Short mmCIF file of C-alpha atoms and ligand atoms in Angstrom, two decimals:
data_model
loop_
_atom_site.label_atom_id
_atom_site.label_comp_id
_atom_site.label_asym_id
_atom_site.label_seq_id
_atom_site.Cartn_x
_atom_site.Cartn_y
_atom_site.Cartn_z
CA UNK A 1 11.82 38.12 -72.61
CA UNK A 2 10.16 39.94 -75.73
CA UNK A 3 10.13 43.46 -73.78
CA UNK A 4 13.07 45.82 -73.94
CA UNK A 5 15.41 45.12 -71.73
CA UNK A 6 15.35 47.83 -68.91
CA UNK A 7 19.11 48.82 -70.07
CA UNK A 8 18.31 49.26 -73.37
CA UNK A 9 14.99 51.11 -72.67
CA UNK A 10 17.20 53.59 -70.55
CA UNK A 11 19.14 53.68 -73.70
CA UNK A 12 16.64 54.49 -76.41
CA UNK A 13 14.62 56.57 -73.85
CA UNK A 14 17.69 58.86 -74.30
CA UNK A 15 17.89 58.95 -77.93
CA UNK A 16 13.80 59.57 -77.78
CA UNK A 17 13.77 62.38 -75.57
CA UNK A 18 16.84 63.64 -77.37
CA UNK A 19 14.75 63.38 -80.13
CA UNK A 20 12.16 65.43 -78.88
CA UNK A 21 14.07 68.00 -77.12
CA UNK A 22 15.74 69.07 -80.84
CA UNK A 23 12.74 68.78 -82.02
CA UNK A 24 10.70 71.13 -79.84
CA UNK A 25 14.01 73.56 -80.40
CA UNK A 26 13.58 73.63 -83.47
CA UNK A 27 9.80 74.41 -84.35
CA UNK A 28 10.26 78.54 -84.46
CA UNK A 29 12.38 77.67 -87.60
CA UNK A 30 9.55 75.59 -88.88
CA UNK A 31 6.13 76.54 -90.82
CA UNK A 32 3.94 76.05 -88.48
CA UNK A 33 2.15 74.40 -91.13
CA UNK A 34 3.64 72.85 -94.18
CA UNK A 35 1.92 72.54 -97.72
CA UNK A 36 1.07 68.48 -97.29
CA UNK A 37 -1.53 67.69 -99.73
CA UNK A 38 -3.88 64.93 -99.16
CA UNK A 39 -2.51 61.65 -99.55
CA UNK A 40 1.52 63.04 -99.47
CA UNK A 41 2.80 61.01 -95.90
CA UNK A 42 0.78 57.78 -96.88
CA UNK A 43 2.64 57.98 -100.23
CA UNK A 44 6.02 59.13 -98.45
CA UNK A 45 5.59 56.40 -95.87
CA UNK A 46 7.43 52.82 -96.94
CA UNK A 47 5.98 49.61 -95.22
CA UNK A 48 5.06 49.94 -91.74
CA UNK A 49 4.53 46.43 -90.35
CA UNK A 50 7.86 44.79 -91.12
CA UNK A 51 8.16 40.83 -91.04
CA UNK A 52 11.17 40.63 -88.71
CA UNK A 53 11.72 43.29 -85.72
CA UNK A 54 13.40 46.99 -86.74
CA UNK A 55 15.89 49.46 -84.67
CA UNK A 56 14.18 52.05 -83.17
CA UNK A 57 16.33 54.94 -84.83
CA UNK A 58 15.03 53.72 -88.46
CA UNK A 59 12.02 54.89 -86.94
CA UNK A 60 12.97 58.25 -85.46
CA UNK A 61 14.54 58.74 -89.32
CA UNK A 62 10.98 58.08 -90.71
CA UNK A 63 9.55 60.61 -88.15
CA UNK A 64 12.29 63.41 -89.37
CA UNK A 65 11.35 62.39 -93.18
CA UNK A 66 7.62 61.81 -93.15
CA UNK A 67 6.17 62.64 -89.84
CA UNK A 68 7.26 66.16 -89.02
CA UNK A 69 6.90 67.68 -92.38
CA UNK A 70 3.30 66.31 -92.83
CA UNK A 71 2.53 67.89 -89.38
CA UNK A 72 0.75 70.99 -88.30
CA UNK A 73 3.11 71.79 -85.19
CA UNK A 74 0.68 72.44 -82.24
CA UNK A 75 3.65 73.30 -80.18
CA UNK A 76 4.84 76.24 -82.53
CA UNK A 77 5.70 79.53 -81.03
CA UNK A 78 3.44 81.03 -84.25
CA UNK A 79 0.72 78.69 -83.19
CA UNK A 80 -2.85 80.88 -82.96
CA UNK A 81 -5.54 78.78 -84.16
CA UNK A 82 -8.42 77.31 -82.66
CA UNK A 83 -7.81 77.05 -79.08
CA UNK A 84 -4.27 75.89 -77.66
CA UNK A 85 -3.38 72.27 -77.51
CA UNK A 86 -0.54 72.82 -75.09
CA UNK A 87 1.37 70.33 -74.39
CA UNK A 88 4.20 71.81 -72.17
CA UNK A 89 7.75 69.24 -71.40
CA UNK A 90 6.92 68.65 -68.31
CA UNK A 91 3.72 66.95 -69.32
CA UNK A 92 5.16 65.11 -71.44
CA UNK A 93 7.49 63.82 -69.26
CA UNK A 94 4.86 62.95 -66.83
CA UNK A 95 2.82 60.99 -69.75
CA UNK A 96 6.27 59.07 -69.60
CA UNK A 97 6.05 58.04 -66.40
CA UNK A 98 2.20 57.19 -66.75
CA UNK A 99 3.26 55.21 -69.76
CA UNK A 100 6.18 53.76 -67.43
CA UNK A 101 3.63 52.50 -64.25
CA UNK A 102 1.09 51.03 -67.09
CA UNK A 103 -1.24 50.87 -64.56
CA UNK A 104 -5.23 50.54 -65.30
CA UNK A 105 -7.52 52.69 -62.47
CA UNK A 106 -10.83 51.42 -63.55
CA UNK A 107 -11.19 50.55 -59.67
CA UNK A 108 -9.84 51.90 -56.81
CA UNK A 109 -8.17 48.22 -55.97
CA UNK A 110 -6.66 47.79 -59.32
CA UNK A 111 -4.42 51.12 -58.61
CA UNK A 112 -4.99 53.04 -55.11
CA UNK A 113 -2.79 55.63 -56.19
CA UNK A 114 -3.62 56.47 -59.21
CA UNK A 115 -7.66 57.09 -58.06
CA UNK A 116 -5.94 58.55 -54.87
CA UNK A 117 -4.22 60.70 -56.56
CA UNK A 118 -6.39 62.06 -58.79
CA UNK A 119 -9.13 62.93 -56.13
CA UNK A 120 -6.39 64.91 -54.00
CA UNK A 121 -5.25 66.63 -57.46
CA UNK A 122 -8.98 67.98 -58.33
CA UNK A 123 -9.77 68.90 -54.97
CA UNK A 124 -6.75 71.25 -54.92
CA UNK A 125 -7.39 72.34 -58.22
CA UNK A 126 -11.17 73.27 -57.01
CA UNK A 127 -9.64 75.29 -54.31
CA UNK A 128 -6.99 76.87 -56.65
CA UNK A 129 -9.73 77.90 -59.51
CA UNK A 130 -12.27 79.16 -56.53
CA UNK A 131 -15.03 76.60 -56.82
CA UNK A 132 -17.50 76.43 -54.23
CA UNK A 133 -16.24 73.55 -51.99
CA UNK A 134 -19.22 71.14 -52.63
CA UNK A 135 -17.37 70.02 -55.80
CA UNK A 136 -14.44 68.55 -53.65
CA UNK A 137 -14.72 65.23 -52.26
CA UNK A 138 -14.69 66.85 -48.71
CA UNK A 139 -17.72 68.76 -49.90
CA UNK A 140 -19.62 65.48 -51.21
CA UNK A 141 -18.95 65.86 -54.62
CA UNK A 142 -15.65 65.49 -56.48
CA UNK A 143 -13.64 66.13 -59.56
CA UNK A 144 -12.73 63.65 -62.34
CA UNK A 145 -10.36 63.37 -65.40
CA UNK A 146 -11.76 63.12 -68.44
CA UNK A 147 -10.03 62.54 -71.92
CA UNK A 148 -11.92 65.59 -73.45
CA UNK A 149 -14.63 67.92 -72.52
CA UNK A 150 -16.78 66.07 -75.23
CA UNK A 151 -17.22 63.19 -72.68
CA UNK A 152 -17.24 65.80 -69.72
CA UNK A 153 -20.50 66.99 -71.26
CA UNK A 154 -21.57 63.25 -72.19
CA UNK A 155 -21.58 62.01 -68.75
CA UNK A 156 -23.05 64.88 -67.47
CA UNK A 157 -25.87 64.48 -69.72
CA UNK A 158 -26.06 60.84 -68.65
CA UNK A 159 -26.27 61.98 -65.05
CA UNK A 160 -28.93 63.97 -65.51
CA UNK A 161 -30.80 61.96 -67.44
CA UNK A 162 -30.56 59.72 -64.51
CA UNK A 163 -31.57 61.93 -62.16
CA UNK A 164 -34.92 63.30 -64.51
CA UNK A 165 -36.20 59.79 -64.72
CA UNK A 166 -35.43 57.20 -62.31
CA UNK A 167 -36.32 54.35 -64.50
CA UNK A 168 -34.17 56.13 -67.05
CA UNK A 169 -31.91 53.33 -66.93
CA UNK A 170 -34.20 50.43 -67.32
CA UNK A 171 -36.49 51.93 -69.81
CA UNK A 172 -34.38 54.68 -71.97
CA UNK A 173 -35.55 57.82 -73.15
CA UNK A 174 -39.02 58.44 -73.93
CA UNK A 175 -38.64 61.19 -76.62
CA UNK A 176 -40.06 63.38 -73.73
CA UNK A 177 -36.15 65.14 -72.84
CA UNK A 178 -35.27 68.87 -73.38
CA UNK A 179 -31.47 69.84 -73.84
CA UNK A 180 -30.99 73.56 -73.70
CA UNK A 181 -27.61 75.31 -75.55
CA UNK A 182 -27.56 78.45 -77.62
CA UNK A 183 -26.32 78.76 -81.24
CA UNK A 184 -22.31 78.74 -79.65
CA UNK A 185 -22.35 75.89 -77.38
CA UNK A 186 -20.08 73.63 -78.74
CA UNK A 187 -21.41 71.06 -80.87
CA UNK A 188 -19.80 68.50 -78.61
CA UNK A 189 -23.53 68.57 -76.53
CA UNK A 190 -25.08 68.07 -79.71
CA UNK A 191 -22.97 65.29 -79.84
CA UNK A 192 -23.70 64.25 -76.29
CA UNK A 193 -27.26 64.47 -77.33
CA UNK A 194 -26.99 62.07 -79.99
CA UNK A 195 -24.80 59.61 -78.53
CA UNK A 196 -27.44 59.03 -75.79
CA UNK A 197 -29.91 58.58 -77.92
CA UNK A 198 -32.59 61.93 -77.57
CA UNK A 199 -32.30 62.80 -81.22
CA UNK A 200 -32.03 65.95 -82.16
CA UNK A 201 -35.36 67.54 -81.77
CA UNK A 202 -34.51 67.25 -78.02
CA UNK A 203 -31.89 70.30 -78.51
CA UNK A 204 -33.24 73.62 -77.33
CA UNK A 205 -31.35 76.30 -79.22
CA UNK A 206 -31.96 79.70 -76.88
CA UNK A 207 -32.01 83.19 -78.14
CA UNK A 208 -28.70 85.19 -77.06
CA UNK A 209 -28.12 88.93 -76.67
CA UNK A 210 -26.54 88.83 -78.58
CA UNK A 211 -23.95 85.85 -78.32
CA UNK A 212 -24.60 84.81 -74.58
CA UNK A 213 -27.57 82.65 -73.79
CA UNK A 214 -30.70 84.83 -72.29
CA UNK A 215 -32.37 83.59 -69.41
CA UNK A 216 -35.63 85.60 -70.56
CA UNK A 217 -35.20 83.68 -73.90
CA UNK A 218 -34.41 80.18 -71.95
CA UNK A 219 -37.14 80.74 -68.84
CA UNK A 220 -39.88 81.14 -71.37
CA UNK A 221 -38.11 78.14 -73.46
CA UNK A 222 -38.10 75.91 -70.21
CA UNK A 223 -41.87 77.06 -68.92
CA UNK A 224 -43.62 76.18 -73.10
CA UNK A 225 -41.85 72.89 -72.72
CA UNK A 226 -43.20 72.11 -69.28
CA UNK A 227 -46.57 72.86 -70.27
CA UNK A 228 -46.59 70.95 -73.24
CA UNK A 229 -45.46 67.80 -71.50
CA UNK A 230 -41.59 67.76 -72.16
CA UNK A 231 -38.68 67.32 -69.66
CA UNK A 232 -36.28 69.75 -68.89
CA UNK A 233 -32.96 67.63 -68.75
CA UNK A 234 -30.28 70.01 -68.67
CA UNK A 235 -28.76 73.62 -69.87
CA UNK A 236 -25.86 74.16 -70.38
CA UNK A 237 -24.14 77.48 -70.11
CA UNK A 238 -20.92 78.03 -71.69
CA UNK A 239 -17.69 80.19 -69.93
CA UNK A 240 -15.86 81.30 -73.60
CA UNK A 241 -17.75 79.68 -76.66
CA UNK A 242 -15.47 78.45 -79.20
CA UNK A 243 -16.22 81.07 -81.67
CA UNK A 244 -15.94 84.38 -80.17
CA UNK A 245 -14.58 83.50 -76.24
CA UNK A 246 -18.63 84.86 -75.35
CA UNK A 247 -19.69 83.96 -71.57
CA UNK A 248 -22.90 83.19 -70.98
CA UNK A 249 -24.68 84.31 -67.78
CA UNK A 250 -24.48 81.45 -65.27
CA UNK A 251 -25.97 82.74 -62.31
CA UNK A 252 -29.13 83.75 -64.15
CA UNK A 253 -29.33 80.80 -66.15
CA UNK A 254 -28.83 78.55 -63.10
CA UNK A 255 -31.02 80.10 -61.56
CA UNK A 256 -34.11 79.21 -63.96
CA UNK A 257 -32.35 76.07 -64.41
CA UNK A 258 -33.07 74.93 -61.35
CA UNK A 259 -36.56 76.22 -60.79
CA UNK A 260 -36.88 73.79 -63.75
CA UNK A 261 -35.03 70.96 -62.13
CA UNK A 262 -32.85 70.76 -64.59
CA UNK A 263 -29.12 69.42 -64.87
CA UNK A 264 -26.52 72.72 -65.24
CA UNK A 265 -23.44 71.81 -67.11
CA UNK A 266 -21.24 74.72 -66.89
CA UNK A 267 -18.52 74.05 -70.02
CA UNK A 268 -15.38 76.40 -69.51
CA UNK A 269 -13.34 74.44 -71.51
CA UNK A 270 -11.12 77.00 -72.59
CA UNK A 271 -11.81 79.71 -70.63
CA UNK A 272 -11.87 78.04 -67.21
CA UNK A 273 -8.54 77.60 -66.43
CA UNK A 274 -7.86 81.53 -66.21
CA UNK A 275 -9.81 81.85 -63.03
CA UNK A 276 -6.63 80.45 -61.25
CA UNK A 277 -5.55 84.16 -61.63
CA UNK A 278 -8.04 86.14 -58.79
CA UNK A 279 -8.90 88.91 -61.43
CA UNK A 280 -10.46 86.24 -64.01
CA UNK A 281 -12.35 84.68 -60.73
CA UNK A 282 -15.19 86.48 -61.98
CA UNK A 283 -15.87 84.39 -64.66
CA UNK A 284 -17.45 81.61 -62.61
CA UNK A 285 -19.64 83.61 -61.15
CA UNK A 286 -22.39 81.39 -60.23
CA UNK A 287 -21.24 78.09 -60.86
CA UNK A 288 -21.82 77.64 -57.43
CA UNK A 289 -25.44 76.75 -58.48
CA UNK A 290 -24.04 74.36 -61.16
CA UNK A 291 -24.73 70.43 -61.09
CA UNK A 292 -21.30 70.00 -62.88
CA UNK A 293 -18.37 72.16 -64.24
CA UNK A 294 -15.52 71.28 -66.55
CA UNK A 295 -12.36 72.91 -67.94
CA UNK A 296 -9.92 71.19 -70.32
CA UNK A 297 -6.10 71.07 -68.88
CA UNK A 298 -5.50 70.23 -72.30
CA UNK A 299 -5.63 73.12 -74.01
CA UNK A 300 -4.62 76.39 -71.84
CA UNK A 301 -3.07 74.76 -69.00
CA UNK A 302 0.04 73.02 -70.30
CA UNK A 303 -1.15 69.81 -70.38
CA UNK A 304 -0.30 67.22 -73.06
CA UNK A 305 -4.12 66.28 -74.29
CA UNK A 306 -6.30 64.39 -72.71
CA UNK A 307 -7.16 65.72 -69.86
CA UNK A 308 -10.38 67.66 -69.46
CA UNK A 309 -11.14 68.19 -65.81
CA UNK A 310 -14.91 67.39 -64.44
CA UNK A 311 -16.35 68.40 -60.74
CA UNK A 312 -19.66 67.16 -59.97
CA UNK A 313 -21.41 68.91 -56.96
CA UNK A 314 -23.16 65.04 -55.93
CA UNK A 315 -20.38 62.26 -55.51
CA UNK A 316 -23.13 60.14 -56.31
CA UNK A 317 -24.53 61.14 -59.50
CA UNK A 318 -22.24 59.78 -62.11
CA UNK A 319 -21.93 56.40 -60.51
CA UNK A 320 -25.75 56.00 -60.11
CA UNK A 321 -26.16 56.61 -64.29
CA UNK A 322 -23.20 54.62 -64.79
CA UNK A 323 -22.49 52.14 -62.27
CA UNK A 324 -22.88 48.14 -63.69
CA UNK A 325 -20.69 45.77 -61.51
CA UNK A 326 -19.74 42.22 -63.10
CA UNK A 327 -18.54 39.76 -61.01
CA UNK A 328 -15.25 39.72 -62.05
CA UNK A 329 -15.04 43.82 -60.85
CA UNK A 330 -16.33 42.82 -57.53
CA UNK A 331 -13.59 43.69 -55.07
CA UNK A 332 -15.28 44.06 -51.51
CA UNK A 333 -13.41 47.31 -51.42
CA UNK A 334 -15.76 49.00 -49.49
CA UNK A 335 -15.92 53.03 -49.32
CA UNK A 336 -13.80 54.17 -52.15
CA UNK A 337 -14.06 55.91 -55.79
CA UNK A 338 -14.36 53.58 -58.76
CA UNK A 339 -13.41 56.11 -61.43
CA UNK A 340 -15.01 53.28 -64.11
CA UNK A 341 -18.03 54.52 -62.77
CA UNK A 342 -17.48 58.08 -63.42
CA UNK A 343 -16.72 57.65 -67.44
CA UNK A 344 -17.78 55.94 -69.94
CA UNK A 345 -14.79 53.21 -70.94
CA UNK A 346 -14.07 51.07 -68.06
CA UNK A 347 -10.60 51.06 -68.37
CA UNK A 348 -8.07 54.45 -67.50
CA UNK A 349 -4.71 55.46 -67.09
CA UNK A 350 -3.10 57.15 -64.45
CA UNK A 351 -4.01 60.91 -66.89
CA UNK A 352 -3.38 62.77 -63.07
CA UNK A 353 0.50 62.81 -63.43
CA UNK A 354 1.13 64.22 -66.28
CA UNK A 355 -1.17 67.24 -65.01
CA UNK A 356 0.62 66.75 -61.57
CA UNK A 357 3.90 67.02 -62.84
CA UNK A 358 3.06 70.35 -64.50
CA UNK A 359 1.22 72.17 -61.59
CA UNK A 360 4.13 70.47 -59.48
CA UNK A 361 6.98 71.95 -61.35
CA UNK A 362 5.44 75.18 -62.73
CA UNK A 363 3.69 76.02 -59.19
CA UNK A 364 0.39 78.41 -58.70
CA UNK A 365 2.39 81.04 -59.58
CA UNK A 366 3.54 80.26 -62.87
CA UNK A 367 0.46 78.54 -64.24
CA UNK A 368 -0.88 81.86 -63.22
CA UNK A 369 1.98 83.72 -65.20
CA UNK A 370 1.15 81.33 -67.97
CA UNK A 371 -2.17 82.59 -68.38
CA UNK A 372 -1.38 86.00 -67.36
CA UNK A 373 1.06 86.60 -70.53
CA UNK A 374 -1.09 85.77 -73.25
CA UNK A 375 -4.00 87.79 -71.75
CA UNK A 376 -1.44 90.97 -71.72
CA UNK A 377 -0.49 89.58 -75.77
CA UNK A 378 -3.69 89.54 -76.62
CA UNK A 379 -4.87 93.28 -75.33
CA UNK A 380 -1.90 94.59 -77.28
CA UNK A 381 -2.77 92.88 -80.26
CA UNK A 382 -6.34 94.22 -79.38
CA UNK A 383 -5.51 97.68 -79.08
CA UNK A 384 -3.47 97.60 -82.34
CA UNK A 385 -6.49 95.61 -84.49
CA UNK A 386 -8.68 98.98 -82.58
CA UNK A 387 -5.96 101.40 -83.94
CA UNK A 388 -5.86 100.53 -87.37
CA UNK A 389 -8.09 102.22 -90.06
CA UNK A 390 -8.95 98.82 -92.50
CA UNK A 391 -10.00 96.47 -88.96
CA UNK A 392 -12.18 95.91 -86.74
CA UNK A 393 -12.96 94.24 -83.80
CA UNK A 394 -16.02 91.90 -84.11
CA UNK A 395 -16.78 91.33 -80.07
CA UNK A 396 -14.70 92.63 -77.52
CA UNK A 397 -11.70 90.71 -76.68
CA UNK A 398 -12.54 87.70 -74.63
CA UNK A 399 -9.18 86.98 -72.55
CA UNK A 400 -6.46 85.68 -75.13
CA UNK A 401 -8.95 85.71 -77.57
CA UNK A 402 -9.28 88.41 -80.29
CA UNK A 403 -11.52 88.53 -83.08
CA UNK A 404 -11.45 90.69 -85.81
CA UNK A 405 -12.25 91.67 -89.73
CA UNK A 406 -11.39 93.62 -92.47
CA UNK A 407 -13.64 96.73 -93.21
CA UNK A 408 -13.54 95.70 -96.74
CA UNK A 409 -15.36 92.50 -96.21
CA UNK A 410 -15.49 88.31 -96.36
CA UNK A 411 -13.18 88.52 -98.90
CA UNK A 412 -10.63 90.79 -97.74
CA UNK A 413 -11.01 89.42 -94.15
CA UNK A 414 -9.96 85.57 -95.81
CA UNK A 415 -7.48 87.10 -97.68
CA UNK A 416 -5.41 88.31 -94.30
CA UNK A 417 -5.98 84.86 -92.78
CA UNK A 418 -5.00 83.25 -96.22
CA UNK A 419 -1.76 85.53 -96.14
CA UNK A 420 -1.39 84.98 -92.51
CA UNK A 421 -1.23 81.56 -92.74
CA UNK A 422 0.86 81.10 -95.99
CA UNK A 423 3.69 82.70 -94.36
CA UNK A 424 4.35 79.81 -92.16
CA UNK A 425 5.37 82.24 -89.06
CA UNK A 426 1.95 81.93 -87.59
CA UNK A 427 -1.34 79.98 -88.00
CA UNK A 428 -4.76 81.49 -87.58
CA UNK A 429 -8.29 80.33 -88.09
CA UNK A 430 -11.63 81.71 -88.73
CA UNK A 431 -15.45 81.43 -87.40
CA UNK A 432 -18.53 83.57 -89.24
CA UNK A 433 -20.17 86.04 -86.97
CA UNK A 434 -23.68 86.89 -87.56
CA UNK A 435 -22.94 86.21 -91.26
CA UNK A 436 -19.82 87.53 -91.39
CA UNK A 437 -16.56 85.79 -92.09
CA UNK A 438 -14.05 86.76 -88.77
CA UNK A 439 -10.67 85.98 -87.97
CA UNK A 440 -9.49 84.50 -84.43
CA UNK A 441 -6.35 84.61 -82.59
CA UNK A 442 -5.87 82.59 -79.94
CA UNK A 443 -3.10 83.43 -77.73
CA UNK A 444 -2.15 80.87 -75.83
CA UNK A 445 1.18 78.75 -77.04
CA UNK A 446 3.17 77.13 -74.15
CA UNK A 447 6.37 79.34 -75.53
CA UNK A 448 4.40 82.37 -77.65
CA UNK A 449 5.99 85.20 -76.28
CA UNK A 450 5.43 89.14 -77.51
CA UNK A 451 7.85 88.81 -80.79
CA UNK A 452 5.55 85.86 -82.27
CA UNK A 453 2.50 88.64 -81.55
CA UNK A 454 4.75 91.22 -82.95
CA UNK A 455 5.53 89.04 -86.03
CA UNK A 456 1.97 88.00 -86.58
CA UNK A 457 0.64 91.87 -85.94
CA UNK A 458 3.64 92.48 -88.83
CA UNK A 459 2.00 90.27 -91.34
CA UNK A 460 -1.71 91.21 -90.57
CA UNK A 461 -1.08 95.02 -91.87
CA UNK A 462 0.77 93.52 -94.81
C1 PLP B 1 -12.66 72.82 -77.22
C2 PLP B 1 -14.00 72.91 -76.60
C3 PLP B 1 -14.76 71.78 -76.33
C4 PLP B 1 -14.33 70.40 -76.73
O1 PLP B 1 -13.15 70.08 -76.14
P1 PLP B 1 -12.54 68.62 -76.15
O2 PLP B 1 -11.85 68.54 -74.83
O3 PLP B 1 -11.61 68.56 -77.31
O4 PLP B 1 -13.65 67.64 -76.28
C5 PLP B 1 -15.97 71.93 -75.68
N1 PLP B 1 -16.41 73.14 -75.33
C6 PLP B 1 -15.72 74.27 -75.59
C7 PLP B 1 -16.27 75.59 -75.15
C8 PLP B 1 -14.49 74.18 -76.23
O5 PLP B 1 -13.81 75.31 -76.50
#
């Protein structure tokens, strides 16, 4: 046979997670970011497609020359910037076994479990975050896995687009369709809007007050374009923007969402997953009224990417905009979720154990502890960033998220980040507030504990 032999898989399976193990040990002594240039591992790298077949520890050797040092370690303790990207060992080990089925759930018949599974995972989720029961299955809707929350907001837009225009799928757009954001959405909805073909002049971009979206600003939006002839589609209110972690009103915006008719895509794709903990429930106030919610496991919740978690309030409404049967994926199966039909690729892997394996072996009550920590971090880095005389915050602290400035301005603010990040003990990034050049810290590493906030607060006053 051409495959590994299961004997020698077991073997090298040791060596690779041996491999990993030492590696993940040793990131605190790492930079979190080493000075690669452009054009440094393609000109480290020797030839990669070899004419006769290689050992697989000549490879591990070109990870520990090449790989790792031209890598910006995601997994590092010091690891602060954008959002997290955690990807905790028990997700990775689950990934393994994903990898190790190979199985493809485009239909419920070409892998029960893996659709079965998933549907029981997201309905216990939905309980566990406090969504209204409509988005389980039970309730006649249902939760999906998505690879990122970029697609979450994709086929959401489909949906509705679907549901505006019933010969939406036959005919297209008509140049007619209203998307409303605000100026922090992510630009993944632009995206969205793109991809299915509205062009751009279909984005609404709605005042804010300042950084969430105002319903007064988006119900006189909504009523101009009704009476001019254009379609409402969909709004979408965000739970912590990108930027500055700012939550945008659901109920109210729901609410003239759907005097409108319109689609409301709730994106919590960072925030989201704190409302496991009962104090942060508050944030999803109103998504009760929401067509569709989504939070990424992928970036808070320990999960090795992709795995952005949809719930749809209507079962139906992703597989009426999506649904196109072949012959060849007729199956006769009756009553049962196609996930093909909820996405756009056809094909899938089994993405719900690798999130299984992490709410299996950290419980409730750790994910919750998870989340818990780098909220506490994050206030004490607050209340130090309040307590010092050259910063200031820029917007109040938005759970693990602080962002803040120096008095003396853009320049001196870059210069901390600069310094920050040339260190090599942590890794921040920036956004521009109203103009102004701000620095964010994301806590939120699988092991960031209080001495990688202590160490980062250490080089900030330096
Ligand atoms: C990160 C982020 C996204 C995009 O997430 P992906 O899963 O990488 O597509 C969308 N919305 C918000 C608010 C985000 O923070």
């Amino acid at each position: 046979m051409t495959d590994l032999d299961p004997e020698e898989f077991r073997r090298l399976g040791h060596a690779v997670v041996d491999w990993v193990a030492g590696y993940r040990g040793g990131l605190a002594a790492r930079p979190v970011r080493g000075p690669v240039v452009p054009g440094e591992v393609r000109a480290g790298l020797g030839p990669l497609v070899p004419e006769s077949a290689q050992p697989l520890d000549t490879l591990l050797a070109e990870l520990d020359r090449v790989v790792v040092p031209g890598s910006t370690h995601w997994q590092h303790p010091g690891f602060m910037a954008y959002f997290p990207a955690n990807a905790a060992l028990l997700s990775v080990l689950g990934d393994l076994l994903s990898g190790g089925l190979g199985a493809q759930g485009m239909l419920w018949s070409t892998s029960p479990a893996a659709t079965e599974v998933e549907q029981a995972l997201l309905d216990e989720l939905a309980g566990a975050l406090g969504l209204d029961p409509a988005f389980t299955f039970a309730g006649g809707g249902g939760g999906v896995i998505q690879d990122s929350a970029s697609s979450a907001a994709l086929v959401a837009l489909l949906a509705a687009l679907h549901r505006a225009s019933p010969s939406w799928r036959e005919r297209g757009v008509d140049g007619t369709e209203r998307v409303y954001v605000t100026a922090e959405t992510h630009s993944s909805v632009a995206k969205a809007v793109r991809v299915a073909g509205l062009g751009e002049r279909a984005l609404v971009v709605v005042a804010g007050t300042p950084h969430a979206m105002s319903p007064a600003a988006l119900a006189e939006a909504m009523a101009a374009d009704a009476a001019a002839g254009r379609r409402p589609v969909l709004v979408c209110p965000t739970v912590g923007t990108t930027g500055t972690g700012a939550v945008d009103p659901v109920r109210a915006v729901a609410e003239v969402a759907r005097a409108h008719g319109a689609w409301v895509h709730v994106d919590a794709a960072w925030a989201g997953v704190a409302a496991l903990c009962p104090e942060h429930r508050g944030l999803l106030d109103g998504v009760e009224l929401a067509d569709s919610f989504c939070t990424d496991a992928h970036k808070w919740l320990l999960t090795a990417f992709d795995a952005s978690l949809l719930w749809v309030r209507d079962a139906d409404a992703l597989p009426a905009a999506l649904s196109i049967t072949p012959e060849y994926l007729r199956d006769g199966a009756g009553d049962v979720v196609d996930y093909r039909d909820w996405q756009v690729p056809l094909g899938r892997r089994f993405r719900a154990l690798k999130l299984w394996a992490v709410v299996h072996g950290h419980g409730l009550d750790g994910l919750r502890a998870h989340v818990r920590g780098h909220v506490a971090l994050a206030a004490e880095l607050e209340s130090w960033i309040a307590g010092h005389p050259d910063l200031e915050l820029v917007v109040p602290r938005s759970l693990s998220l602080v962002c803040f400035r120096h008095r003396g301005g853009d320049a001196a603010t870059r210069a901390v980040l600069e310094r920050v990040n040339a260190s090599g003990e942590a890794l921040l990034s920036h956004t521009v507030v109203d103009g102004r050049y701000v620095v964010r810290v994301a806590v939120g590493g699988v092991t960031t504990g209080r001495e990688h906030v202590e160490a980062l607060w250490r080089r900030i006053r330096e």
